[in-house]
Coordinates of C-alpha atoms in Angstrom, one line a residue:
M1030 CA 26.4 25.6 15.3
I1031 CA 22.7 24.1 13.8
E1032 CA 20.4 24.4 15.4
I1033 CA 18.1 21.7 17.2
K1034 CA 14.7 23.5 15.0
Y1035 CA 16.7 22.2 12.3
I1036 CA 17.8 18.1 13.4
L1037 CA 14.6 17.7 14.9
P1038 CA 12.6 17.3 11.8
F1039 CA 15.2 15.5 10.9
I1040 CA 15.5 12.8 13.8
L1041 CA 11.9 13.0 14.0
S1042 CA 11.3 11.7 10.3
F1043 CA 14.3 8.8 10.5
L1044 CA 13.6 7.2 13.3
F1045 CA 9.2 8.0 12.0
I1046 CA 9.9 6.6 8.9
Y1047 CA 12.4 3.9 10.4
L1048 CA 9.5 2.5 12.3
L1049 CA 6.8 2.9 9.2
I1050 CA 9.5 0.1 7.0
R1051 CA 10.3 -2.6 10.2
Y1052 CA 5.8 -2.4 11.1
A1053 CA 4.8 -2.3 6.5
S1054 CA 3.1 -5.7 7.1
K1055 CA 1.6 -5.4 10.3
I1056 CA 0.1 -2.8 9.8
G1057 CA -1.1 -3.1 6.2
I1058 CA 1.0 -0.3 3.8
L1059 CA 2.1 -2.0 1.4
D1060 CA 2.4 -1.3 -2.2
I1061 CA 1.8 -4.0 -4.6
P1062 CA 3.0 -3.9 -8.8
N1063 CA 0.7 -2.9 -10.9
D1064 CA 1.2 -2.8 -14.8
R1065 CA 2.3 1.6 -14.0
S1066 CA 5.0 -0.1 -11.3
I1067 CA 8.4 0.6 -11.9
H1068 CA 9.7 -1.8 -8.9
A1069 CA 8.7 -5.6 -9.5
S1070 CA 8.5 -6.4 -5.8
T1071 CA 6.8 -5.3 -2.9
V1072 CA 7.5 -2.1 -0.8
P1073 CA 5.7 -0.9 2.2
R1074 CA 4.0 2.9 1.6
S1075 CA 2.1 5.5 2.9
G1076 CA 5.6 7.3 3.4
G1077 CA 4.2 10.4 4.3
I1078 CA 2.2 9.6 7.6
G1079 CA 6.2 8.7 9.0
F1080 CA 7.7 13.1 7.7
I1081 CA 4.2 14.6 7.9
S1082 CA 3.4 13.6 11.2
A1083 CA 7.1 15.1 11.9
L1084 CA 6.6 17.9 10.6
F1085 CA 3.7 18.9 12.6
I1086 CA 5.5 17.6 15.9
S1087 CA 8.5 19.1 15.0
F1088 CA 6.5 22.6 14.4
A1089 CA 4.8 22.3 17.0
L1090 CA 6.7 21.9 19.3
L1091 CA 8.9 24.2 18.1
E1092 CA 7.4 27.8 16.9
T1093 CA 4.2 27.1 18.6
A1094 CA 3.5 30.4 18.9
L1095 CA 4.1 30.1 14.5
F1096 CA 2.2 27.3 14.7
L1097 CA -0.8 28.4 16.7
Q1098 CA -1.4 31.5 14.7
Y1099 CA -1.4 29.8 11.1
I1100 CA -3.8 27.1 12.9
Y1101 CA -6.2 27.2 9.1
M1102 CA -3.6 25.8 7.4
F1103 CA -1.7 23.4 9.4
L1104 CA -5.6 22.2 9.6
A1105 CA -5.9 22.8 6.2
I1106 CA -1.9 20.3 5.2
A1107 CA -3.9 18.1 8.0
I1108 CA -6.9 17.6 5.6
V1109 CA -4.7 17.2 2.8
F1110 CA -2.7 14.1 4.6
I1111 CA -6.1 12.5 6.2
A1112 CA -7.4 12.0 2.2
G1113 CA -3.8 11.2 0.2
F1114 CA -4.0 8.5 3.7
Y1115 CA -6.9 7.1 2.8
D1116 CA -6.2 6.9 -1.0
D1117 CA -3.2 4.8 0.5
Y1118 CA -5.2 1.8 1.7
K1119 CA -8.9 2.5 -0.2
N1120 CA -7.6 4.5 -3.4
L1121 CA -10.5 7.5 -3.7
S1122 CA -12.1 9.2 -6.8
P1123 CA -9.7 11.7 -8.3
R1124 CA -13.9 13.8 -7.7
I1125 CA -13.4 13.4 -3.3
K1126 CA -9.9 14.0 -3.6
F1127 CA -10.3 17.1 -5.2
F1128 CA -12.3 18.4 -2.5
A1129 CA -10.7 17.2 0.1
I1130 CA -7.7 19.8 -1.4
G1131 CA -10.4 22.8 -2.5
S1132 CA -12.1 22.2 0.9
S1133 CA -8.3 22.4 2.6
T1134 CA -7.8 25.8 0.3
L1135 CA -10.7 27.5 1.8
F1136 CA -9.1 27.4 5.0
L1137 CA -5.5 29.1 4.5
Y1138 CA -8.1 31.6 3.6
F1139 CA -8.7 31.8 6.6
N1140 CA -4.8 33.0 7.8
N1141 CA -5.3 35.1 4.8
I1142 CA -3.0 32.6 1.9
Y1143 CA -4.7 33.3 -1.8
I1144 CA -3.9 34.5 -4.6
D1145 CA -5.4 37.7 -5.3
S1146 CA -3.1 39.1 -8.1
L1147 CA -1.2 37.8 -11.0
G1148 CA 1.3 40.5 -10.5
I1149 CA 1.7 44.1 -12.0
Y1150 CA 1.8 44.7 -15.7
F1151 CA 2.1 47.6 -18.0
G1152 CA 2.0 49.4 -14.6
F1153 CA -0.9 48.0 -13.9
D1154 CA -2.3 45.6 -11.3
A1155 CA -3.7 42.5 -12.4
V1156 CA -6.4 42.2 -9.5
L1157 CA -8.5 38.9 -9.2
F1158 CA -11.9 40.6 -7.3
Y1159 CA -14.2 38.5 -7.0
L1160 CA -12.5 35.0 -8.6
S1161 CA -9.5 35.4 -6.1
I1162 CA -10.7 32.1 -4.3
P1163 CA -11.9 29.8 -7.8
F1164 CA -8.1 31.1 -8.6
T1165 CA -6.2 29.6 -5.5
I1166 CA -8.5 26.3 -5.2
F1167 CA -7.0 25.7 -8.8
V1168 CA -3.5 26.5 -8.9
V1169 CA -3.3 24.8 -5.5
S1170 CA -6.1 21.4 -7.0
G1171 CA -3.4 22.0 -10.1
F1172 CA -0.3 21.9 -7.9
T1173 CA -1.2 19.1 -5.8
N1174 CA -2.3 16.6 -8.2
A1175 CA 0.9 17.4 -10.7
L1176 CA 3.4 16.7 -7.7
N1177 CA 1.7 13.5 -6.6
L1178 CA 1.7 12.2 -10.2
I1179 CA 4.9 13.1 -10.7
D1180 CA 5.3 10.5 -8.0
G1181 CA 6.9 8.0 -10.2
L1182 CA 10.3 6.9 -9.3
D1183 CA 12.2 6.6 -6.6
G1184 CA 13.5 9.4 -4.8
L1185 CA 12.6 12.4 -7.7
A1186 CA 9.6 14.0 -5.5
G1187 CA 11.2 13.8 -2.9
G1188 CA 14.6 15.0 -4.9
I1189 CA 12.2 17.2 -6.8
S1190 CA 10.5 19.2 -3.3
I1191 CA 13.4 19.5 -1.4
V1192 CA 14.7 21.9 -4.8
I1193 CA 11.7 23.3 -4.8
L1194 CA 11.3 24.2 -0.8
T1195 CA 15.0 25.5 -1.0
T1196 CA 14.8 27.6 -3.4
F1197 CA 11.7 29.1 -1.3
A1198 CA 14.1 28.7 1.8
Y1199 CA 15.9 31.3 0.2
V1200 CA 13.7 33.6 -0.5
G1201 CA 11.6 33.3 3.1
F1202 CA 15.2 34.1 3.8
V1203 CA 15.9 37.2 1.9
F1204 CA 12.8 39.2 3.0
N1205 CA 12.8 38.1 6.5
D1206 CA 9.8 36.1 6.3
E1207 CA 9.3 33.2 9.2
L1208 CA 6.8 31.5 7.8
I1209 CA 7.9 30.7 4.1
F1210 CA 11.4 30.3 5.3
L1211 CA 10.5 28.3 8.3
L1212 CA 7.8 26.1 6.5
S1213 CA 10.4 25.4 3.5
I1214 CA 13.2 23.9 5.7
F1215 CA 10.9 21.6 8.2
T1216 CA 9.5 20.4 5.3
I1217 CA 13.1 20.0 3.9
A1218 CA 14.3 18.0 6.6
V1219 CA 11.7 15.8 7.3
L1220 CA 11.9 14.7 3.6
A1221 CA 15.4 14.7 3.4
A1222 CA 15.4 12.1 6.4
F1223 CA 13.0 10.1 4.7
T1224 CA 14.6 10.5 1.1
M1225 CA 17.5 8.1 2.3
F1226 CA 15.3 5.0 3.2
N1227 CA 13.2 6.3 -0.5
W1228 CA 16.7 6.3 -2.5
S1229 CA 16.7 4.0 -5.3
P1230 CA 16.4 0.9 -4.4
A1231 CA 13.6 2.1 -2.4
K1232 CA 12.9 0.8 1.0
I1233 CA 9.4 2.9 1.0
F1234 CA 7.4 4.9 -1.0
M1235 CA 5.8 8.2 -0.2
G1236 CA 2.7 7.0 -0.9
D1237 CA 0.0 9.2 -1.5
S1238 CA -0.6 10.5 1.9
G1239 CA 3.2 12.4 0.6
S1240 CA 3.2 13.3 -2.4
L1241 CA -0.7 15.1 -1.9
S1242 CA 0.2 16.5 1.8
I1243 CA 3.7 17.9 0.1
G1244 CA 2.8 19.7 -2.7
F1245 CA 0.0 21.3 -1.0
I1246 CA 2.3 22.3 1.2
I1247 CA 4.6 23.7 -1.9
S1248 CA 1.3 25.8 -3.9
T1249 CA 0.8 27.5 -0.2
I1250 CA 4.3 28.6 0.2
A1251 CA 4.4 29.8 -3.2
I1252 CA 1.3 31.6 -2.8
L1253 CA 2.9 33.0 0.6
S1254 CA 6.1 34.1 -1.3
I1255 CA 3.4 36.4 -3.7
K1256 CA 3.7 38.8 -1.8
H1257 CA 7.8 39.0 -2.5
I1258 CA 7.6 38.1 -5.6
H1259 CA 5.9 38.2 -9.5
P1260 CA 4.1 35.1 -9.7
V1261 CA 5.5 34.4 -13.0
I1262 CA 9.1 33.7 -11.3
I1263 CA 6.6 30.5 -9.6
L1264 CA 6.3 28.9 -12.8
Y1265 CA 9.7 28.2 -13.1
F1266 CA 10.8 27.2 -9.1
A1267 CA 8.3 24.4 -10.2
A1268 CA 8.7 23.5 -13.6
I1269 CA 8.7 20.0 -14.0
P1270 CA 6.0 18.9 -12.3
I1271 CA 4.0 22.0 -14.4
I1272 CA 5.2 20.7 -16.7
D1273 CA 4.9 17.0 -17.2
T1274 CA 0.7 17.6 -15.9
V1275 CA 0.6 20.3 -18.7
V1276 CA 2.5 18.0 -21.2
V1277 CA 1.1 14.4 -19.9
M1278 CA -3.2 15.8 -20.1
L1279 CA -2.9 17.8 -23.4
R1280 CA -1.8 14.6 -25.1
R1281 CA -4.0 12.7 -23.6
I1282 CA -7.0 15.3 -24.5
N1283 CA -5.8 14.6 -28.0
M1284 CA -5.9 11.3 -28.2
K1285 CA -9.2 11.7 -27.0
R1286 CA -8.9 10.0 -23.7
S1287 CA -10.2 11.7 -19.8
P1288 CA -6.4 13.7 -18.7
F1289 CA -7.3 12.0 -15.3
L1290 CA -7.2 8.9 -16.1
A1291 CA -3.6 6.9 -14.7
D1292 CA -1.2 5.7 -17.7
K1293 CA 3.1 5.6 -18.2
T1294 CA 3.4 8.1 -20.7
H1295 CA 4.9 10.5 -18.0
I1296 CA 8.1 12.0 -18.7
H1297 CA 9.6 10.7 -16.3
H1298 CA 8.6 7.5 -17.3
I1299 CA 9.6 8.1 -20.9
L1300 CA 12.9 9.6 -19.5
Y1301 CA 13.6 6.2 -17.6
R1302 CA 12.3 4.0 -20.9
F1303 CA 15.7 5.7 -22.3
F1304 CA 18.2 5.5 -19.4
G1305 CA 17.2 2.6 -18.7
D1306 CA 18.0 3.3 -14.3
A1307 CA 16.3 4.8 -12.3
K1308 CA 18.6 6.7 -10.5
Q1309 CA 20.0 8.4 -14.0
T1310 CA 16.8 9.3 -14.5
A1311 CA 16.0 10.8 -11.0
I1312 CA 19.4 12.7 -11.4
F1313 CA 18.4 14.4 -14.1
L1314 CA 15.0 15.5 -14.2
I1315 CA 16.5 16.8 -10.5
L1316 CA 19.5 18.4 -12.4
A1317 CA 16.9 20.0 -14.4
Q1318 CA 14.4 21.9 -11.6
L1319 CA 17.7 22.7 -10.3
I1320 CA 17.9 24.4 -14.2
F1321 CA 15.0 26.2 -13.6
C1322 CA 15.3 27.5 -9.9
F1323 CA 18.3 29.8 -11.0
L1324 CA 16.9 30.8 -14.5
G1325 CA 13.6 31.7 -11.8
Y1326 CA 15.8 33.4 -9.8
V1327 CA 17.1 35.3 -12.9
V1328 CA 14.8 36.7 -14.3
A1329 CA 13.1 38.1 -10.8
R1330 CA 16.6 39.5 -10.7
H1331 CA 15.5 41.6 -14.1
I1332 CA 11.7 41.8 -13.3
E1333 CA 12.9 44.1 -10.6
H1334 CA 14.5 45.9 -13.0
Y1335 CA 11.8 46.6 -15.6
P1336 CA 8.4 45.8 -13.4
N1337 CA 6.1 47.3 -15.7
G1338 CA 7.7 46.2 -19.4
L1339 CA 6.8 43.6 -21.2
F1340 CA 9.3 41.7 -19.1
P1341 CA 6.8 39.1 -17.0
I1342 CA 5.3 38.6 -20.2
A1343 CA 7.6 37.7 -22.4
M1344 CA 8.4 35.0 -19.2
I1345 CA 5.2 33.4 -19.4
F1346 CA 5.2 33.9 -23.7
T1347 CA 8.9 31.5 -22.9
F1348 CA 7.4 28.9 -20.3
F1349 CA 4.3 28.3 -23.2
I1350 CA 7.3 27.8 -25.9
L1351 CA 9.1 25.2 -22.8
I1352 CA 6.0 23.3 -22.6
A1353 CA 4.4 23.0 -26.5
M1354 CA 8.6 22.0 -27.1
A1355 CA 8.3 19.4 -24.2
Y1356 CA 5.1 18.6 -25.5
M1357 CA 6.8 17.6 -29.4
I1358 CA 10.1 15.4 -27.8
F1359 CA 8.6 13.5 -25.6
T1360 CA 5.6 12.6 -27.9
T1361 CA 8.0 11.9 -30.6
I1362 CA 10.0 9.7 -28.4
L1363 CA 7.0 7.6 -26.6
K1364 CA 5.6 6.9 -30.4
K1365 CA 9.5 5.8 -31.3
G1366 CA 9.8 4.0 -28.4

């Protein structure tokens, strides 16, 4: 029988999202279509208000001891959520959003959540020492924004996040890590309820309040997982958002444009033109992320057998090759389209 603590987050998220949709016009959370929008009609946004609130309430009520033990982590998530919520209404500059995410990452440090090593290579531990905090801020900010950028199609960000979080939930289960497992499962539950309303045609959008918060949560769980798995594996567990962001930024830099300038050249935009259907595009990318997660699992099994050899470096090199291939393929499609 499924425990109530796995059901309550879903129920609360479903209820909050339903109320947000019903009263969206009264509280002013409507998304007006622009030149980068896929949708043509006005749709409620800032769905993150509903599912992040459900996550916090569920964790505080059902896992109070763990919630208080990692209060700085939850405070960090709250800061990112508030920044995203404000951006949904007033449009924060990229600099202010980066500051909010960077500041939040410092709060993670107070709960001993930071990257202190890049893994073992040839028997040597690549310890970061004084670079650990700056590198953690770089990684968390990078992936948080990567997930934010991929939130461009109905159900896409939520679906990919559920796949990634399910993989980390498995890591938490295998290594008996309560925080990783419960934070992953609770987040999956609230996202599952949201995705029921967000699947094409969407009745509500995630908004920055949701995408930034989920990106930050996944980053946090990834850092927690490093004590159990090699850091290289994280690249595969979170591949689609990472590849998309790197490819888009490389293309913008190559065109002598700002890498932070918004446009419609993300992988999901290009595939949407090819498929001509939002559902098919979202399903394709979600399945691609599922394949990458399985590949990450295979990598994890092999690294266990060859922890001090060339294998981790080979896997990093392979990931860079995948990025290069994605860049060439999607840039060519974009030029021909």
